[in-house]
CSV table of C-alpha atoms in Angstrom, one decimal:
chain,number,residue,atom,x,y,z
A,1,MET,CA,-1.0,23.5,15.6
A,2,ALA,CA,0.6,20.6,17.6
A,3,ASP,CA,3.5,22.9,18.6
A,4,ALA,CA,1.1,24.8,20.9
A,5,ILE,CA,-0.1,21.7,22.8
A,6,ASP,CA,1.3,21.0,26.2
A,7,PRO,CA,2.2,17.3,26.2
A,8,ARG,CA,1.5,17.0,29.9
A,9,TRP,CA,-2.0,18.5,29.5
A,10,ALA,CA,-2.6,16.4,26.4
A,11,TRP,CA,-2.4,13.0,28.0
A,12,GLU,CA,-3.9,13.8,31.4
A,13,PRO,CA,-7.4,12.3,31.8
A,14,TYR,CA,-10.2,14.5,30.5
A,15,ARG,CA,-12.4,15.8,33.3
A,16,PRO,CA,-15.8,17.4,32.4
A,17,SER,CA,-16.1,21.1,33.2
A,18,ALA,CA,-18.4,24.0,32.5
A,19,SER,CA,-16.3,25.0,29.5
A,20,SER,CA,-15.9,21.4,28.3
A,21,PRO,CA,-18.9,19.4,29.4
A,22,TRP,CA,-19.5,15.7,28.8
A,23,ASP,CA,-22.2,15.8,26.2
A,24,LEU,CA,-23.6,13.9,23.2
A,25,ARG,CA,-21.0,15.5,21.0
A,26,LYS,CA,-18.2,13.9,22.9
A,27,VAL,CA,-20.1,10.6,23.3
A,28,GLY,CA,-20.5,10.4,19.5
A,29,HIS,CA,-16.9,11.2,19.0
A,30,LEU,CA,-15.8,8.4,21.3
A,31,TYR,CA,-18.0,5.8,19.6
A,32,ARG,CA,-16.8,6.8,16.1
A,33,ARG,CA,-13.1,6.6,17.0
A,34,ALA,CA,-13.2,3.7,19.3
A,35,ALA,CA,-16.0,1.7,17.6
A,36,PHE,CA,-18.1,1.9,14.5
A,37,GLY,CA,-20.7,4.5,15.5
A,38,ALA,CA,-23.5,4.1,18.0
A,39,THR,CA,-27.2,3.6,18.2
A,40,TRP,CA,-29.5,6.1,19.8
A,41,ALA,CA,-29.7,4.0,23.0
A,42,GLU,CA,-25.9,3.7,23.2
A,43,LEU,CA,-25.5,7.4,22.9
A,44,GLN,CA,-27.9,7.9,25.8
A,45,VAL,CA,-26.1,5.2,27.9
A,46,GLY,CA,-22.7,6.8,27.2
A,47,LEU,CA,-24.0,10.2,28.1
A,48,GLN,CA,-25.2,8.9,31.5
A,49,ALA,CA,-22.1,6.8,32.1
A,50,GLY,CA,-19.6,9.6,31.9
A,51,PRO,CA,-16.2,9.5,30.2
A,52,GLU,CA,-14.4,7.2,32.6
A,53,LYS,CA,-17.0,4.4,32.5
A,54,ALA,CA,-17.8,4.9,28.8
A,55,VAL,CA,-14.2,4.3,27.9
A,56,ALA,CA,-13.9,1.4,30.4
A,57,ASP,CA,-16.9,-0.3,28.9
A,58,LEU,CA,-15.4,-0.1,25.4
A,59,LEU,CA,-12.0,-1.4,26.6
A,60,GLN,CA,-13.7,-4.4,28.3
A,61,GLY,CA,-16.3,-5.2,25.7
A,62,ASP,CA,-19.4,-7.3,26.5
A,63,PRO,CA,-18.2,-10.3,28.6
A,64,GLY,CA,-21.7,-11.7,28.6
A,65,ARG,CA,-21.7,-13.0,25.0
A,66,PRO,CA,-19.3,-16.0,24.9
A,67,GLU,CA,-21.5,-17.6,22.2
A,68,PHE,CA,-20.4,-15.0,19.6
A,69,ASP,CA,-17.6,-17.0,18.0
A,70,ALA,CA,-19.3,-20.3,18.4
A,71,ASP,CA,-22.4,-19.1,16.5
A,72,ARG,CA,-20.2,-18.2,13.5
A,73,LYS,CA,-18.1,-21.3,13.5
A,74,PHE,CA,-20.1,-23.0,10.7
A,75,VAL,CA,-19.6,-20.0,8.3
A,76,THR,CA,-15.9,-19.8,9.2
A,77,ASN,CA,-15.4,-23.5,8.4
A,78,HIS,CA,-17.3,-23.2,5.1
A,79,ILE,CA,-15.1,-20.3,4.0
A,80,VAL,CA,-11.9,-22.1,4.9
A,81,ARG,CA,-13.0,-25.4,3.4
A,82,PHE,CA,-13.9,-23.9,0.0
A,83,ASN,CA,-11.2,-21.2,0.1
A,84,ASN,CA,-13.8,-18.5,-0.6
A,85,GLY,CA,-11.8,-15.2,-0.4
A,86,ASN,CA,-14.8,-13.1,-1.5
A,87,LEU,CA,-17.0,-14.4,1.3
A,88,ALA,CA,-14.2,-13.9,3.8
A,89,GLY,CA,-14.6,-10.1,3.5
A,90,ALA,CA,-18.3,-10.3,4.1
A,91,TRP,CA,-17.6,-12.6,7.1
A,92,TRP,CA,-15.4,-9.9,8.6
A,93,LEU,CA,-18.0,-7.2,8.1
A,94,MET,CA,-20.7,-9.2,9.8
A,95,ARG,CA,-18.3,-9.9,12.7
A,96,VAL,CA,-17.7,-6.2,13.1
A,97,LEU,CA,-21.4,-5.3,12.9
A,98,HIS,CA,-22.4,-7.8,15.6
A,99,SER,CA,-19.3,-8.0,17.7
A,100,PRO,CA,-19.5,-7.8,21.5
A,101,HIS,CA,-16.2,-6.0,21.5
A,102,PRO,CA,-16.3,-3.2,18.9
A,103,LEU,CA,-13.0,-1.5,20.1
A,104,ARG,CA,-11.1,-4.8,19.6
A,105,GLU,CA,-12.6,-5.0,16.1
A,106,LYS,CA,-11.6,-1.4,15.4
A,107,MET,CA,-8.0,-2.1,16.6
A,108,THR,CA,-8.0,-5.3,14.5
A,109,LEU,CA,-8.8,-3.2,11.4
A,110,PHE,CA,-5.9,-0.9,12.5
A,111,TRP,CA,-3.5,-3.9,12.6
A,112,HIS,CA,-4.7,-5.2,9.3
A,113,ASN,CA,-3.6,-1.9,7.8
A,114,HIS,CA,-0.4,-2.0,9.7
A,115,PHE,CA,0.5,-5.5,8.6
A,116,ALA,CA,-1.2,-5.0,5.3
A,117,THR,CA,-1.5,-8.5,3.9
A,118,SER,CA,-3.6,-9.2,0.7
A,119,ASN,CA,-5.3,-12.3,-0.3
A,120,ARG,CA,-4.6,-11.4,-3.9
A,121,LYS,CA,-1.2,-13.0,-3.4
A,122,VAL,CA,-1.9,-15.3,-0.5
A,123,GLN,CA,-4.8,-17.0,-2.2
A,124,ASN,CA,-5.8,-18.8,0.9
A,125,ALA,CA,-8.9,-17.7,2.9
A,126,GLY,CA,-8.0,-19.9,5.8
A,127,TYR,CA,-4.6,-18.2,6.2
A,128,MET,CA,-6.2,-14.8,6.0
A,129,ILE,CA,-8.8,-15.7,8.6
A,130,GLY,CA,-6.0,-17.1,10.7
A,131,GLN,CA,-4.2,-13.8,10.5
A,132,TYR,CA,-7.4,-11.9,11.4
A,133,GLU,CA,-7.7,-14.1,14.5
A,134,LEU,CA,-4.1,-13.5,15.4
A,135,MET,CA,-4.6,-9.7,15.2
A,136,TYR,CA,-7.9,-9.9,17.0
A,137,ARG,CA,-6.4,-11.9,19.8
A,138,HIS,CA,-3.6,-9.4,20.4
A,139,ALA,CA,-5.3,-6.2,19.2
A,140,LEU,CA,-5.3,-4.7,22.8
A,141,GLY,CA,-2.5,-6.9,24.1
A,142,SER,CA,1.3,-7.1,23.7
A,143,PHE,CA,2.7,-5.7,20.5
A,144,ARG,CA,5.9,-7.7,21.3
A,145,THR,CA,3.9,-10.9,21.2
A,146,LEU,CA,1.9,-9.8,18.1
A,147,LEU,CA,5.0,-9.0,16.2
A,148,GLN,CA,6.7,-12.2,17.1
A,149,GLU,CA,3.7,-14.3,16.1
A,150,MET,CA,3.1,-12.3,12.9
A,151,SER,CA,6.7,-13.2,11.8
A,152,LYS,CA,5.5,-16.9,11.7
A,153,ASP,CA,2.0,-16.3,10.5
A,154,PRO,CA,1.3,-18.4,7.3
A,155,ALA,CA,-0.4,-15.6,5.5
A,156,MET,CA,2.5,-13.2,6.2
A,157,MET,CA,5.0,-15.9,5.2
A,158,VAL,CA,3.4,-16.2,1.8
A,159,TRP,CA,2.8,-12.4,1.5
A,160,LEU,CA,6.4,-11.4,2.1
A,161,ASP,CA,8.1,-14.6,1.0
A,162,THR,CA,9.7,-16.0,4.1
A,163,ALA,CA,8.1,-19.4,3.3
A,164,GLY,CA,10.7,-19.7,0.5
A,165,SER,CA,13.6,-18.0,2.2
A,166,LYS,CA,16.5,-20.5,2.6
A,167,LYS,CA,20.1,-20.6,3.6
A,168,GLY,CA,22.3,-19.2,0.7
A,169,ASN,CA,19.2,-17.6,-0.9
A,170,PRO,CA,17.5,-15.4,1.7
A,171,ASN,CA,14.5,-13.3,0.7
A,172,GLU,CA,14.7,-9.7,2.0
A,173,ASN,CA,11.0,-8.8,1.8
A,174,TYR,CA,10.0,-9.5,5.4
A,175,ALA,CA,13.2,-8.1,6.9
A,176,ARG,CA,12.6,-4.9,5.0
A,177,GLU,CA,9.0,-4.4,5.9
A,178,LEU,CA,9.6,-5.5,9.5
A,179,MET,CA,11.9,-2.4,9.8
A,180,GLU,CA,10.3,0.0,7.4
A,181,LEU,CA,6.6,-0.5,8.1
A,182,PHE,CA,6.1,-2.7,11.2
A,183,SER,CA,8.6,-1.4,13.8
A,184,LEU,CA,11.1,1.4,13.0
A,185,GLY,CA,10.2,3.6,10.0
A,186,ILE,CA,12.2,4.8,7.1
A,187,GLY,CA,15.7,6.2,8.0
A,188,ASN,CA,16.2,4.1,11.1
A,189,TYR,CA,18.0,1.2,9.5
A,190,THR,CA,20.4,0.5,6.6
A,191,GLU,CA,20.4,-1.8,3.6
A,192,THR,CA,23.0,-3.9,5.4
A,193,ASP,CA,20.7,-4.3,8.3
A,194,ILE,CA,18.1,-5.7,6.0
A,195,ARG,CA,20.4,-8.1,4.2
A,196,GLU,CA,21.8,-9.4,7.5
A,197,ALA,CA,18.3,-9.7,9.1
A,198,ALA,CA,17.0,-11.6,6.1
A,199,ARG,CA,19.5,-14.4,6.8
A,200,ALA,CA,18.1,-14.7,10.3
A,201,PHE,CA,14.6,-15.4,8.9
A,202,THR,CA,15.7,-18.3,6.7
A,203,GLY,CA,14.5,-21.8,7.4
A,204,TRP,CA,10.8,-21.3,8.0
A,205,GLU,CA,8.3,-23.4,6.0
A,206,ILE,CA,4.6,-24.0,5.9
A,207,LYS,CA,3.4,-27.5,6.6
A,208,ASP,CA,-0.3,-28.5,7.1
A,209,GLY,CA,-1.2,-24.8,7.3
A,210,LYS,CA,1.3,-24.0,10.1
A,211,ALA,CA,4.8,-22.5,10.3
A,212,VAL,CA,7.5,-25.1,10.8
A,213,PHE,CA,11.2,-24.4,11.4
A,214,ASN,CA,13.7,-26.4,9.3
A,215,PRO,CA,17.2,-26.1,10.8
A,216,ALA,CA,18.8,-27.4,7.7
A,217,GLN,CA,17.5,-24.4,5.7
A,218,HIS,CA,18.5,-21.8,8.3
A,219,ASP,CA,21.6,-19.7,8.0
A,220,ALA,CA,23.1,-20.1,11.5
A,221,GLY,CA,26.1,-17.9,10.9
A,222,THR,CA,26.9,-14.6,12.6
A,223,LYS,CA,24.9,-11.6,11.6
A,224,THR,CA,25.3,-7.9,12.5
A,225,VAL,CA,21.9,-6.1,12.7
A,226,LEU,CA,21.3,-2.6,14.1
A,227,GLY,CA,24.6,-2.6,15.9
A,228,ARG,CA,24.2,-6.1,17.5
A,229,THR,CA,26.2,-9.1,16.4
A,230,GLY,CA,25.4,-12.8,16.9
A,231,PRO,CA,24.1,-16.0,15.4
A,232,PHE,CA,20.6,-14.5,15.3
A,233,LYS,CA,17.3,-16.2,14.4
A,234,GLY,CA,14.2,-14.4,13.4
A,235,GLU,CA,12.9,-14.0,17.0
A,236,ASP,CA,16.2,-12.3,17.9
A,237,ILE,CA,15.8,-9.7,15.1
A,238,VAL,CA,12.2,-8.9,16.2
A,239,ASN,CA,13.5,-8.3,19.7
A,240,ILE,CA,16.4,-6.2,18.5
A,241,CYS,CA,13.9,-4.0,16.5
A,242,LEU,CA,11.8,-3.6,19.6
A,243,GLU,CA,14.8,-2.5,21.6
A,244,GLN,CA,15.5,0.5,19.3
A,245,LYS,CA,14.6,3.9,20.7
A,246,CYS,CA,12.7,4.8,17.6
A,247,CYS,CA,10.4,1.8,17.7
A,248,PRO,CA,7.9,2.9,20.4
A,249,VAL,CA,7.9,6.4,18.9
A,250,PHE,CA,7.1,5.0,15.4
A,251,LEU,CA,4.2,2.9,16.9
A,252,ALA,CA,2.9,5.8,19.0
A,253,GLY,CA,2.8,7.9,15.9
A,254,LYS,CA,0.7,5.5,13.9
A,255,LEU,CA,-1.7,5.1,16.8
A,256,PHE,CA,-1.9,8.9,17.1
A,257,ARG,CA,-2.9,9.2,13.4
A,258,PHE,CA,-5.5,6.5,13.8
A,259,LEU,CA,-7.1,7.5,17.1
A,260,ILE,CA,-6.3,11.2,17.5
A,261,SER,CA,-5.8,13.1,14.2
A,262,GLU,CA,-4.5,12.5,10.7
A,263,THR,CA,-4.3,16.3,9.9
A,264,MET,CA,-2.2,17.4,12.9
A,265,PRO,CA,1.3,16.0,12.7
A,266,PRO,CA,2.4,15.3,16.3
A,267,THR,CA,5.6,16.9,17.7
A,268,PRO,CA,8.3,14.6,19.2
A,269,GLU,CA,7.5,16.2,22.6
A,270,LEU,CA,3.8,15.1,22.1
A,271,LEU,CA,4.7,11.6,21.2
A,272,GLU,CA,7.4,11.0,23.8
A,273,PRO,CA,5.0,10.3,26.8
A,274,LEU,CA,3.2,7.7,24.7
A,275,ALA,CA,6.5,6.1,23.6
A,276,GLU,CA,7.7,6.0,27.2
A,277,GLN,CA,4.5,4.3,28.3
A,278,LEU,CA,5.1,1.7,25.6
A,279,ARG,CA,8.7,1.2,26.8
A,280,GLN,CA,7.7,0.9,30.5
A,281,SER,CA,4.8,-1.5,29.8
A,282,ASP,CA,6.8,-3.7,27.4
A,283,PHE,CA,4.5,-2.6,24.5
A,284,ASP,CA,1.1,-3.0,26.1
A,285,ILE,CA,-1.2,-1.6,23.4
A,286,GLY,CA,-4.4,-1.8,25.6
A,287,GLY,CA,-2.8,0.5,28.2
A,288,LEU,CA,-1.7,3.0,25.6
A,289,VAL,CA,-5.1,3.0,23.8
A,290,ALA,CA,-6.8,3.6,27.2
A,291,THR,CA,-4.5,6.6,27.9
A,292,MET,CA,-5.3,8.1,24.5
A,293,LEU,CA,-9.0,7.6,24.7
A,294,ARG,CA,-9.2,9.1,28.2
A,295,SER,CA,-7.1,12.1,27.4
A,296,ASN,CA,-7.7,15.8,27.2
A,297,LEU,CA,-6.4,15.9,23.7
A,298,PHE,CA,-8.8,13.1,22.5
A,299,PHE,CA,-11.8,15.2,23.6
A,300,SER,CA,-10.4,18.5,22.5
A,301,PRO,CA,-11.8,20.7,19.7
A,302,GLN,CA,-8.5,20.2,17.7
A,303,VAL,CA,-9.3,16.5,17.3
A,304,TYR,CA,-13.0,16.5,16.8
A,305,ARG,CA,-13.9,15.5,13.2
A,306,SER,CA,-10.3,15.7,12.1
A,307,ARG,CA,-10.2,12.4,10.2
A,308,ILE,CA,-12.0,11.3,7.1
A,309,LYS,CA,-14.1,8.2,7.5
A,310,GLY,CA,-12.9,5.2,5.8
A,311,PRO,CA,-15.5,3.2,3.8
A,312,VAL,CA,-15.9,0.5,6.5
A,313,ASP,CA,-16.5,3.2,9.2
A,314,PHE,CA,-18.9,5.1,6.8
A,315,ALA,CA,-21.0,2.1,5.9
A,316,LEU,CA,-21.2,0.4,9.3
A,317,GLY,CA,-21.8,3.7,11.1
A,318,ILE,CA,-25.0,4.1,9.1
A,319,ILE,CA,-26.1,0.5,9.7
A,320,ARG,CA,-25.4,0.7,13.4
A,321,GLY,CA,-27.1,4.1,13.7
A,322,LEU,CA,-30.2,2.7,12.0
A,323,GLU,CA,-30.2,-0.2,14.4
A,324,GLY,CA,-30.4,-2.4,11.4
A,325,HIS,CA,-28.6,-5.4,9.9
A,326,ILE,CA,-27.2,-6.3,6.5
A,327,PRO,CA,-30.1,-8.2,4.9
A,328,ASP,CA,-29.7,-11.7,3.6
A,329,GLU,CA,-28.5,-11.8,-0.1
A,330,ARG,CA,-31.6,-14.0,-0.9
A,331,GLY,CA,-34.0,-11.4,0.5
A,332,ARG,CA,-33.9,-7.8,-0.7
A,333,GLY,CA,-31.0,-8.2,-3.0
A,334,PHE,CA,-28.4,-6.5,-0.8
A,335,GLY,CA,-26.4,-8.4,1.7
A,336,PRO,CA,-22.9,-8.9,3.2
A,337,ALA,CA,-21.2,-9.9,0.0
A,338,THR,CA,-22.8,-7.0,-1.9
A,339,LEU,CA,-21.7,-4.6,0.8
A,340,SER,CA,-18.2,-6.0,0.6
A,341,THR,CA,-18.2,-5.3,-3.2
A,342,VAL,CA,-19.4,-1.7,-2.7
A,343,LEU,CA,-16.7,-1.1,-0.1
A,344,GLU,CA,-14.2,-2.3,-2.7
A,345,GLU,CA,-15.5,0.3,-5.1
A,346,LEU,CA,-15.0,2.8,-2.3
A,347,GLY,CA,-11.4,1.8,-2.0
A,348,GLN,CA,-11.4,-0.5,1.1
A,349,SER,CA,-11.8,-4.2,0.6
A,350,VAL,CA,-10.9,-6.0,3.8
A,351,PHE,CA,-8.4,-8.8,3.3
A,352,TYR,CA,-7.3,-7.0,0.1
A,353,PRO,CA,-5.2,-3.9,1.0
A,354,PRO,CA,-3.7,-2.3,-2.1
A,355,SER,CA,0.0,-2.7,-1.1
A,356,VAL,CA,2.4,-3.5,1.7
A,357,LYS,CA,1.8,0.1,2.9
A,358,GLY,CA,-1.9,-0.5,3.3
A,359,TRP,CA,-4.5,2.1,2.6
A,360,ASP,CA,-3.3,5.7,2.5
A,361,GLY,CA,-6.6,7.0,4.1
A,362,GLY,CA,-7.3,10.6,4.6
A,363,PRO,CA,-8.2,12.6,1.5
A,364,ALA,CA,-7.4,9.6,-0.7
A,365,TRP,CA,-10.8,8.2,0.4
A,366,LEU,CA,-12.7,10.9,-1.3
A,367,ASN,CA,-13.1,11.9,-5.0
A,368,GLY,CA,-16.0,12.5,-7.3
A,369,GLN,CA,-16.7,8.9,-7.9
A,370,THR,CA,-16.4,7.7,-4.3
A,371,LEU,CA,-18.6,10.5,-3.0
A,372,LEU,CA,-21.3,9.5,-5.5
A,373,THR,CA,-20.9,5.9,-4.5
A,374,ARG,CA,-21.1,6.8,-0.8
A,375,GLN,CA,-24.4,8.7,-1.5
A,376,ASN,CA,-25.8,5.8,-3.4
A,377,LEU,CA,-24.8,3.4,-0.6
A,378,ALA,CA,-26.4,5.6,2.0
A,379,LEU,CA,-29.7,5.6,0.0
A,380,THR,CA,-29.6,1.8,-0.3
A,381,LEU,CA,-29.1,1.4,3.4
A,382,CYS,CA,-31.9,3.9,4.2
A,383,SER,CA,-34.2,2.1,1.8
A,384,HIS,CA,-33.8,-1.3,3.4
A,385,GLU,CA,-37.3,-2.3,4.7
A,386,VAL,CA,-38.3,-4.3,7.7
A,387,ARG,CA,-41.8,-5.5,8.6
A,388,TYR,CA,-43.2,-3.3,11.3
A,389,GLN,CA,-46.8,-3.0,12.4
A,390,GLY,CA,-48.0,-5.3,9.6
A,391,ARG,CA,-46.2,-3.8,6.6
A,392,LEU,CA,-42.8,-3.3,5.1
A,393,ARG,CA,-41.3,0.0,6.0
A,394,PRO,CA,-37.9,1.8,5.6
A,395,LEU,CA,-35.6,1.5,8.6
A,396,PRO,CA,-35.4,5.3,9.2
A,397,ALA,CA,-39.2,5.6,9.4
A,398,VAL,CA,-39.4,2.6,11.8
A,399,LEU,CA,-36.7,4.1,14.0
A,400,ALA,CA,-38.2,7.5,14.1
A,401,GLU,CA,-41.6,6.1,15.1
A,402,ARG,CA,-40.1,3.9,17.8
A,403,HIS,CA,-38.6,7.0,19.4
A,404,GLY,CA,-41.8,9.0,19.0
A,405,LYS,CA,-40.5,11.5,16.5
A,406,LYS,CA,-43.3,12.8,14.3
A,407,SER,CA,-43.2,16.6,13.6
A,408,ASP,CA,-40.8,17.9,10.9
A,409,THR,CA,-38.7,19.6,13.6
A,410,GLU,CA,-38.5,16.5,15.7
A,411,LEU,CA,-37.5,14.4,12.7
A,412,VAL,CA,-34.8,16.7,11.5
A,413,ASP,CA,-33.3,17.1,15.0
A,414,PHE,CA,-33.6,13.3,15.6
A,415,PHE,CA,-31.5,12.3,12.6
A,416,LEU,CA,-29.0,15.2,13.1
A,417,THR,CA,-28.5,14.1,16.7
A,418,LEU,CA,-28.3,10.4,15.9
A,419,PHE,CA,-25.7,10.7,13.1
A,420,LEU,CA,-24.0,14.1,13.9
A,421,GLN,CA,-24.9,14.8,17.5
A,422,GLY,CA,-26.4,18.1,16.3
A,423,GLU,CA,-23.0,19.4,15.3
A,424,VAL,CA,-24.0,21.1,12.0
A,425,PRO,CA,-24.2,24.7,10.9
A,426,ALA,CA,-27.5,26.4,11.6
A,427,ALA,CA,-27.9,27.0,7.9
A,428,SER,CA,-27.8,23.2,7.2
A,429,ARG,CA,-30.4,22.5,9.8
A,430,ALA,CA,-32.6,25.3,8.3
A,431,ARG,CA,-32.3,23.8,4.8
A,432,LEU,CA,-33.3,20.4,6.0
A,433,LEU,CA,-36.3,21.8,7.8
A,434,GLU,CA,-37.3,23.7,4.7
A,435,TYR,CA,-36.9,20.5,2.6
A,436,GLN,CA,-39.0,18.5,5.0
A,437,ARG,CA,-41.8,21.1,5.0
A,438,LYS,CA,-41.8,21.3,1.2
A,439,SER,CA,-41.8,17.6,0.8
A,440,HIS,CA,-45.4,17.5,2.1
A,441,GLN,CA,-46.4,19.6,-1.0
A,442,GLN,CA,-44.7,17.3,-3.5
A,443,PRO,CA,-47.1,15.1,-5.5
A,444,MET,CA,-46.9,11.4,-4.7
A,445,PRO,CA,-47.9,8.4,-6.9
A,446,VAL,CA,-51.6,7.7,-6.5
A,447,TYR,CA,-50.9,4.1,-5.5
A,448,TRP,CA,-49.1,5.2,-2.4
A,449,THR,CA,-51.0,5.4,0.8
A,450,ALA,CA,-50.5,8.4,3.1
A,451,GLU,CA,-48.5,6.2,5.4
A,452,GLU,CA,-46.2,5.1,2.6
A,453,ALA,CA,-45.7,8.7,1.4
A,454,ALA,CA,-44.8,9.7,5.0
A,455,ASP,CA,-42.3,6.9,5.3
A,456,ARG,CA,-40.6,7.8,2.1
A,457,ARG,CA,-40.3,11.4,3.2
A,458,VAL,CA,-38.5,10.2,6.4
A,459,ARG,CA,-36.3,8.0,4.4
A,460,SER,CA,-35.3,10.9,2.1
A,461,LEU,CA,-34.6,13.1,5.1
A,462,CYS,CA,-32.3,10.6,6.7
A,463,HIS,CA,-30.5,10.1,3.4
A,464,LEU,CA,-29.9,13.9,3.1
A,465,VAL,CA,-28.4,14.0,6.6
A,466,LEU,CA,-26.0,11.2,5.6
A,467,THR,CA,-24.9,13.2,2.6
A,468,LEU,CA,-23.9,16.3,4.6
A,469,PRO,CA,-20.1,17.0,4.5
A,470,GLU,CA,-19.9,16.6,8.3
A,471,PHE,CA,-20.9,13.0,8.1
A,472,GLN,CA,-17.8,12.2,6.0
A,473,LEU,CA,-15.7,13.2,9.0
A,474,ASP,CA,-14.8,11.0,11.9
């Protein structure tokens, strides 16, 4: 399919037209790929803003919330002080849910999978949060800077053993993954390159939680790596990798899979303009992301719903759509830590990727067990109650009432538009309408009031929408 795509057309800015209008379908697509879903209000704002401003707003984030990090400092310090790795995952989820910059959070999750570092080995929540902060800081900045700093990140130094790599006994793990997974890709280096590069990364230690260079433990001899020869240090190896022609192509390919499509392998011709932009900008990630999000290809039918939602996107997309929050653990029995545990059951526990390759994603997210768990999670989130007009009510019912949706048709179309922007087969909509109409005839417990019965019908309808096959796709 990618062979038929004109690269010049692909990366030109999308301009609305009669045949390709700017509509809720495209707004929802943008918020799913570049954030974690949208509320009803955000969909309407995005629709009125148009593609250029909608993308610009996501790239900028909300500059009016400088208190965001300060408000969470106490929890961060608690996690670090008590080395609570389980709570660290819940901390990240809460950051994503309330972040003033969802695109930066989305890209931080991308880099977490790119530099896949697991606390199972690191065993230090402070190091893991420090690595998160490093990725968040440079998520839309310079990949050169990010890669250089990642080479000296304490969590990475433990994860890939550079902390114990010394002159005369170099450890090859970081040098190997630097080339294979972080910058070049398989086939673009040799085993000799890895052995020589490993010598350059010797001498780094961790003291008081920070990377410290010990010249006495560094191999200062001459090394030959990727055709270059000299008394290289680790920083030199990173720069040599970035100078390779294949590096920007490799990075553009990973971003293509993340932002554009994981089912359409890009041709070299399609990736080359992106790679060239990286070369010319000295690896400016924010500029490349902007090009991709504004492009004809991003908003094309070939790309729409061509990725399977990861567990984090699935869960937070529901919560954001319902304009809700993750309730306190001490309240209704389901909170951030519980959500973190459920996401682990679904195969995506942040701070705990399965291997140095990260999560496979795609079809690997779905099987009989994870589909059932997704349905149960959706029901739990739909069943969360908040006090509204004097009584506890399920979030979907409250949301529908706030937006004035009362009739069966209005309710069905409201939830289909909110979560799927109406993009479902007519037969699916007809079945939902039939279900909603028949639900009025179902006997209800005698202790339920008419209002409670109506609320539960709305909750069930919303849950059914979230179990549609289309909602599994991003």
